[in-house]
Amino acid sequence: MTPVDHFPSTHATWIDAQLTLAEGGDARVAAGAAQSLQTHVMERYHRPLCAYVRTGAFARLGEPEDLVAGLFAKQLQGLEFLLRWRTSGMPLRRWMMNAASFHCRGLARDRARAAGREVLDPGGDDGLLDALPSSEPNAERAFDRAWAVTLANEAHVIAQIDADDRGRPDDYVVFRMHVMDRMEYDAIAAALGITPSQAKHAAARVGERMRGAVRELLRAEGVRAEELDAEVGKLMRLIEESAG
């Protein structure tokens, strides 16, 4: 699969295209598109959502893996959840975070009702609902950091595939040696039998493809064109924060 398969046109993102296919047309095509969407969302958001629900008061509800699996089972069985996101104008990551918050608060309410208590004791386990704020900054930050790393990893894969498709697989090798292993271009050149200038240009080509991939991924998540530059900067800061 080449990177262009992720983004079929400049006017419709991959998610948009799959939603359109899943809404109508041939039943087999629709089912395949719906399954692809579910898999995509689960793979991208599993780690960020687990980071979110294991933080603060959310952690008292249960194991993160179980909480996230319950959210996916509830929301991703049909198309309504993603169709509502598409009309919301909200970036997908915020939509998913809000869904996790509502899911956790719903679980806390259900437990309180099952216990037959109308008044919760904020000092004990029965006060879990009162302990769950509508917004928890630490949980949101944990989610954002995990999401940023997940998106960056996807951009790495796209850039590597792109280098392979262009017949320049060593470009990505150079990029990793410089960015991940912190090697200077002189050392990379000596190791690979190329000039320092060639090493620098190879890393630049991959870096440019990665930046483009990040923008494409953000656009597919519903980030408006005028906000892309700011969002790319925010993502890079989150990655640096995670590394620190």
CSV table of C-alpha atoms in Angstrom, one decimal:
chain,number,residue,atom,x,y,z
A,1,MET,CA,0.0,0.0,0.0
A,2,THR,CA,1.3,3.4,-0.9
A,3,PRO,CA,0.7,6.6,1.1
A,4,VAL,CA,-1.8,7.9,-1.4
A,5,ASP,CA,-4.1,5.0,-0.4
A,6,HIS,CA,-4.6,6.7,2.9
A,7,PHE,CA,-5.8,10.0,1.3
A,8,PRO,CA,-7.6,9.3,-2.0
A,9,SER,CA,-8.0,12.9,-3.0
A,10,THR,CA,-7.3,16.4,-1.9
A,11,HIS,CA,-11.0,17.0,-1.3
A,12,ALA,CA,-12.0,13.9,0.7
A,13,THR,CA,-10.0,12.3,3.4
A,14,TRP,CA,-9.8,8.6,3.8
A,15,ILE,CA,-12.3,8.7,6.7
A,16,ASP,CA,-14.8,10.7,4.7
A,17,ALA,CA,-14.4,8.3,1.8
A,18,GLN,CA,-15.0,5.2,3.9
A,19,LEU,CA,-18.1,6.8,5.6
A,20,THR,CA,-19.5,7.6,2.2
A,21,LEU,CA,-19.0,4.0,1.1
A,22,ALA,CA,-20.4,2.6,4.3
A,23,GLU,CA,-23.6,4.7,4.1
A,24,GLY,CA,-24.8,3.1,0.8
A,25,GLY,CA,-24.1,1.3,-2.3
A,26,ASP,CA,-23.2,-2.4,-2.5
A,27,ALA,CA,-23.8,-4.2,0.8
A,28,ARG,CA,-20.4,-5.9,0.7
A,29,VAL,CA,-18.6,-2.7,0.0
A,30,ALA,CA,-20.5,-0.9,2.7
A,31,ALA,CA,-19.7,-3.6,5.2
A,32,GLY,CA,-16.0,-3.6,4.3
A,33,ALA,CA,-15.8,0.2,4.7
A,34,ALA,CA,-17.6,0.1,8.0
A,35,GLN,CA,-15.2,-2.6,9.3
A,36,SER,CA,-12.2,-0.6,8.0
A,37,LEU,CA,-13.4,2.5,9.9
A,38,GLN,CA,-13.9,0.6,13.1
A,39,THR,CA,-10.4,-1.0,12.9
A,40,HIS,CA,-8.8,2.4,12.0
A,41,VAL,CA,-10.4,4.1,15.0
A,42,MET,CA,-9.6,1.3,17.4
A,43,GLU,CA,-6.0,1.1,16.3
A,44,ARG,CA,-5.3,4.8,16.5
A,45,TYR,CA,-7.2,5.5,19.7
A,46,HIS,CA,-6.6,2.4,21.9
A,47,ARG,CA,-3.4,3.7,23.4
A,48,PRO,CA,-4.5,7.4,23.9
A,49,LEU,CA,-7.8,6.3,25.5
A,50,CYS,CA,-6.1,3.8,27.8
A,51,ALA,CA,-3.8,6.7,28.9
A,52,TYR,CA,-6.9,8.8,29.5
A,53,VAL,CA,-8.9,6.4,31.7
A,54,ARG,CA,-6.0,5.3,33.8
A,55,THR,CA,-5.5,8.9,35.0
A,56,GLY,CA,-7.1,10.5,38.1
A,57,ALA,CA,-10.5,9.5,39.2
A,58,PHE,CA,-11.1,7.5,36.0
A,59,ALA,CA,-8.7,4.9,37.2
A,60,ARG,CA,-11.1,3.9,40.0
A,61,LEU,CA,-13.6,2.6,37.5
A,62,GLY,CA,-11.6,-0.4,36.4
A,63,GLU,CA,-8.9,-1.7,34.2
A,64,PRO,CA,-8.1,0.7,31.3
A,65,GLU,CA,-8.2,-2.1,28.7
A,66,ASP,CA,-11.7,-3.1,29.8
A,67,LEU,CA,-13.0,0.5,29.9
A,68,VAL,CA,-11.8,1.2,26.4
A,69,ALA,CA,-13.1,-2.1,25.1
A,70,GLY,CA,-16.5,-1.2,26.6
A,71,LEU,CA,-16.4,2.2,24.9
A,72,PHE,CA,-15.5,0.7,21.5
A,73,ALA,CA,-18.2,-2.0,21.8
A,74,LYS,CA,-20.8,0.7,22.7
A,75,GLN,CA,-20.0,3.3,20.1
A,76,LEU,CA,-18.4,1.5,17.1
A,77,GLN,CA,-21.0,-1.1,16.3
A,78,GLY,CA,-22.7,1.1,13.8
A,79,LEU,CA,-22.0,4.3,11.8
A,80,GLU,CA,-24.0,6.8,13.9
A,81,PHE,CA,-21.1,7.7,16.2
A,82,LEU,CA,-18.8,8.6,13.4
A,83,LEU,CA,-21.5,10.2,11.3
A,84,ARG,CA,-22.3,12.5,14.2
A,85,TRP,CA,-18.6,13.3,14.5
A,86,ARG,CA,-18.4,14.3,10.9
A,87,THR,CA,-21.2,16.9,11.3
A,88,SER,CA,-19.9,18.2,14.6
A,89,GLY,CA,-16.9,20.2,13.2
A,90,MET,CA,-14.8,18.8,16.1
A,91,PRO,CA,-11.4,17.2,15.7
A,92,LEU,CA,-11.8,13.4,16.0
A,93,ARG,CA,-9.4,13.2,19.0
A,94,ARG,CA,-11.6,15.6,21.0
A,95,TRP,CA,-14.7,13.6,20.0
A,96,MET,CA,-13.1,10.4,21.2
A,97,MET,CA,-12.0,12.0,24.5
A,98,ASN,CA,-15.4,13.4,25.1
A,99,ALA,CA,-16.9,10.0,24.4
A,100,ALA,CA,-14.6,8.4,26.9
A,101,SER,CA,-15.5,11.0,29.6
A,102,PHE,CA,-19.3,10.4,29.0
A,103,HIS,CA,-18.7,6.6,29.0
A,104,CYS,CA,-16.9,6.8,32.4
A,105,ARG,CA,-19.5,9.0,34.0
A,106,GLY,CA,-22.2,6.7,32.7
A,107,LEU,CA,-20.6,3.7,34.3
A,108,ALA,CA,-20.3,5.6,37.6
A,109,ARG,CA,-24.0,6.5,37.5
A,110,ASP,CA,-25.0,3.0,36.6
A,111,ARG,CA,-23.0,1.7,39.6
A,112,ALA,CA,-24.7,4.2,41.9
A,113,ARG,CA,-28.1,3.3,40.7
A,114,ALA,CA,-27.4,-0.4,41.0
A,115,ALA,CA,-26.4,0.1,44.6
A,116,GLY,CA,-29.7,1.8,45.2
A,117,ARG,CA,-28.1,5.1,46.4
A,118,GLU,CA,-29.5,8.4,45.3
A,119,VAL,CA,-27.0,10.4,47.4
A,120,LEU,CA,-23.4,9.6,47.0
A,121,ASP,CA,-20.8,9.9,49.8
A,122,PRO,CA,-18.0,11.9,48.2
A,123,GLY,CA,-15.6,10.5,50.8
A,124,GLY,CA,-15.9,6.9,49.8
A,125,ASP,CA,-16.0,4.6,46.9
A,126,ASP,CA,-19.7,5.3,46.5
A,127,GLY,CA,-18.8,8.9,45.7
A,128,LEU,CA,-17.1,8.0,42.5
A,129,LEU,CA,-19.5,10.0,40.3
A,130,ASP,CA,-18.8,13.1,42.3
A,131,ALA,CA,-15.1,12.5,41.9
A,132,LEU,CA,-15.3,12.4,38.1
A,133,PRO,CA,-15.0,16.0,36.9
A,134,SER,CA,-16.4,17.0,33.5
A,135,SER,CA,-12.9,17.9,32.6
A,136,GLU,CA,-9.7,16.5,34.1
A,137,PRO,CA,-6.6,18.3,32.8
A,138,ASN,CA,-4.1,15.5,33.8
A,139,ALA,CA,-6.2,12.9,31.9
A,140,GLU,CA,-6.5,15.1,28.9
A,141,ARG,CA,-2.8,15.8,28.8
A,142,ALA,CA,-2.0,12.0,29.1
A,143,PHE,CA,-4.4,11.4,26.2
A,144,ASP,CA,-2.9,14.2,24.1
A,145,ARG,CA,0.6,12.9,24.6
A,146,ALA,CA,-0.3,9.3,23.7
A,147,TRP,CA,-2.2,10.5,20.7
A,148,ALA,CA,0.7,12.6,19.5
A,149,VAL,CA,3.1,9.6,19.7
A,150,THR,CA,0.6,7.4,17.8
A,151,LEU,CA,0.2,9.9,15.1
A,152,ALA,CA,3.9,10.5,14.7
A,153,ASN,CA,4.4,6.7,14.5
A,154,GLU,CA,1.9,6.6,11.6
A,155,ALA,CA,3.7,9.4,9.9
A,156,HIS,CA,7.0,7.5,10.2
A,157,VAL,CA,5.4,4.5,8.5
A,158,ILE,CA,4.1,6.7,5.7
A,159,ALA,CA,7.5,8.3,5.2
A,160,GLN,CA,9.2,5.0,5.1
A,161,ILE,CA,6.8,3.6,2.5
A,162,ASP,CA,7.2,6.7,0.5
A,163,ALA,CA,11.0,6.3,0.5
A,164,ASP,CA,10.7,2.7,-0.6
A,165,ASP,CA,8.2,3.6,-3.4
A,166,ARG,CA,10.6,6.2,-4.7
A,167,GLY,CA,13.4,3.6,-4.8
A,168,ARG,CA,15.3,5.4,-2.1
A,169,PRO,CA,15.0,3.2,1.0
A,170,ASP,CA,18.3,4.4,2.4
A,171,ASP,CA,16.8,7.9,2.8
A,172,TYR,CA,14.8,6.6,5.7
A,173,VAL,CA,17.8,4.8,7.1
A,174,VAL,CA,19.7,8.1,7.2
A,175,PHE,CA,16.7,9.9,8.7
A,176,ARG,CA,16.5,7.3,11.6
A,177,MET,CA,20.3,7.4,12.2
A,178,HIS,CA,20.2,11.2,12.4
A,179,VAL,CA,16.9,11.8,14.2
A,180,MET,CA,16.5,8.7,16.4
A,181,ASP,CA,20.2,7.7,17.0
A,182,ARG,CA,21.4,11.3,17.1
A,183,MET,CA,24.3,10.6,14.7
A,184,GLU,CA,26.0,13.5,12.9
A,185,TYR,CA,25.9,13.6,9.1
A,186,ASP,CA,29.7,12.9,8.9
A,187,ALA,CA,29.3,9.7,10.9
A,188,ILE,CA,26.3,8.6,8.9
A,189,ALA,CA,28.2,9.3,5.6
A,190,ALA,CA,31.1,7.2,6.7
A,191,ALA,CA,28.9,4.3,7.8
A,192,LEU,CA,26.9,4.2,4.6
A,193,GLY,CA,29.5,5.2,2.1
A,194,ILE,CA,27.9,8.5,1.0
A,195,THR,CA,28.9,12.1,1.4
A,196,PRO,CA,27.7,14.3,4.3
A,197,SER,CA,25.8,16.4,1.8
A,198,GLN,CA,24.0,13.4,0.5
A,199,ALA,CA,23.1,12.3,4.0
A,200,LYS,CA,21.8,15.7,4.9
A,201,HIS,CA,19.6,15.9,1.8
A,202,ALA,CA,18.3,12.3,2.4
A,203,ALA,CA,17.2,13.2,5.9
A,204,ALA,CA,15.6,16.4,4.6
A,205,ARG,CA,13.5,14.5,2.1
A,206,VAL,CA,12.1,12.1,4.7
A,207,GLY,CA,11.6,14.9,7.2
A,208,GLU,CA,9.6,16.9,4.6
A,209,ARG,CA,7.5,13.8,3.8
A,210,MET,CA,6.8,13.2,7.5
A,211,ARG,CA,5.6,16.8,7.9
A,212,GLY,CA,3.3,16.4,5.0
A,213,ALA,CA,2.0,13.1,6.4
A,214,VAL,CA,1.3,14.7,9.8
A,215,ARG,CA,-0.7,17.4,8.1
A,216,GLU,CA,-2.6,14.9,6.1
A,217,LEU,CA,-3.4,12.8,9.2
A,218,LEU,CA,-4.5,15.9,11.1
A,219,ARG,CA,-6.7,17.0,8.1
A,220,ALA,CA,-8.3,13.6,8.1
A,221,GLU,CA,-9.1,14.0,11.8
A,222,GLY,CA,-11.1,17.1,11.1
A,223,VAL,CA,-8.6,19.8,11.7
A,224,ARG,CA,-9.4,22.9,9.6
A,225,ALA,CA,-6.9,24.0,7.0
A,226,GLU,CA,-6.3,27.4,8.7
A,227,GLU,CA,-5.4,25.5,12.0
A,228,LEU,CA,-3.0,23.0,10.6
A,229,ASP,CA,0.2,24.9,11.2
A,230,ALA,CA,-0.8,25.5,14.9
A,231,GLU,CA,-1.8,21.9,15.3
A,232,VAL,CA,1.4,20.6,13.9
A,233,GLY,CA,3.3,22.7,16.3
A,234,LYS,CA,1.2,21.5,19.2
A,235,LEU,CA,1.8,17.9,18.2
A,236,MET,CA,5.6,18.4,18.1
A,237,ARG,CA,5.5,19.9,21.6
A,238,LEU,CA,3.5,17.0,22.9
A,239,ILE,CA,6.0,14.6,21.4
A,240,GLU,CA,8.9,16.4,23.0
A,241,GLU,CA,7.0,16.4,26.3
A,242,SER,CA,6.5,12.6,26.0
A,243,ALA,CA,10.1,12.1,25.3
A,244,GLY,CA,11.1,14.1,28.3
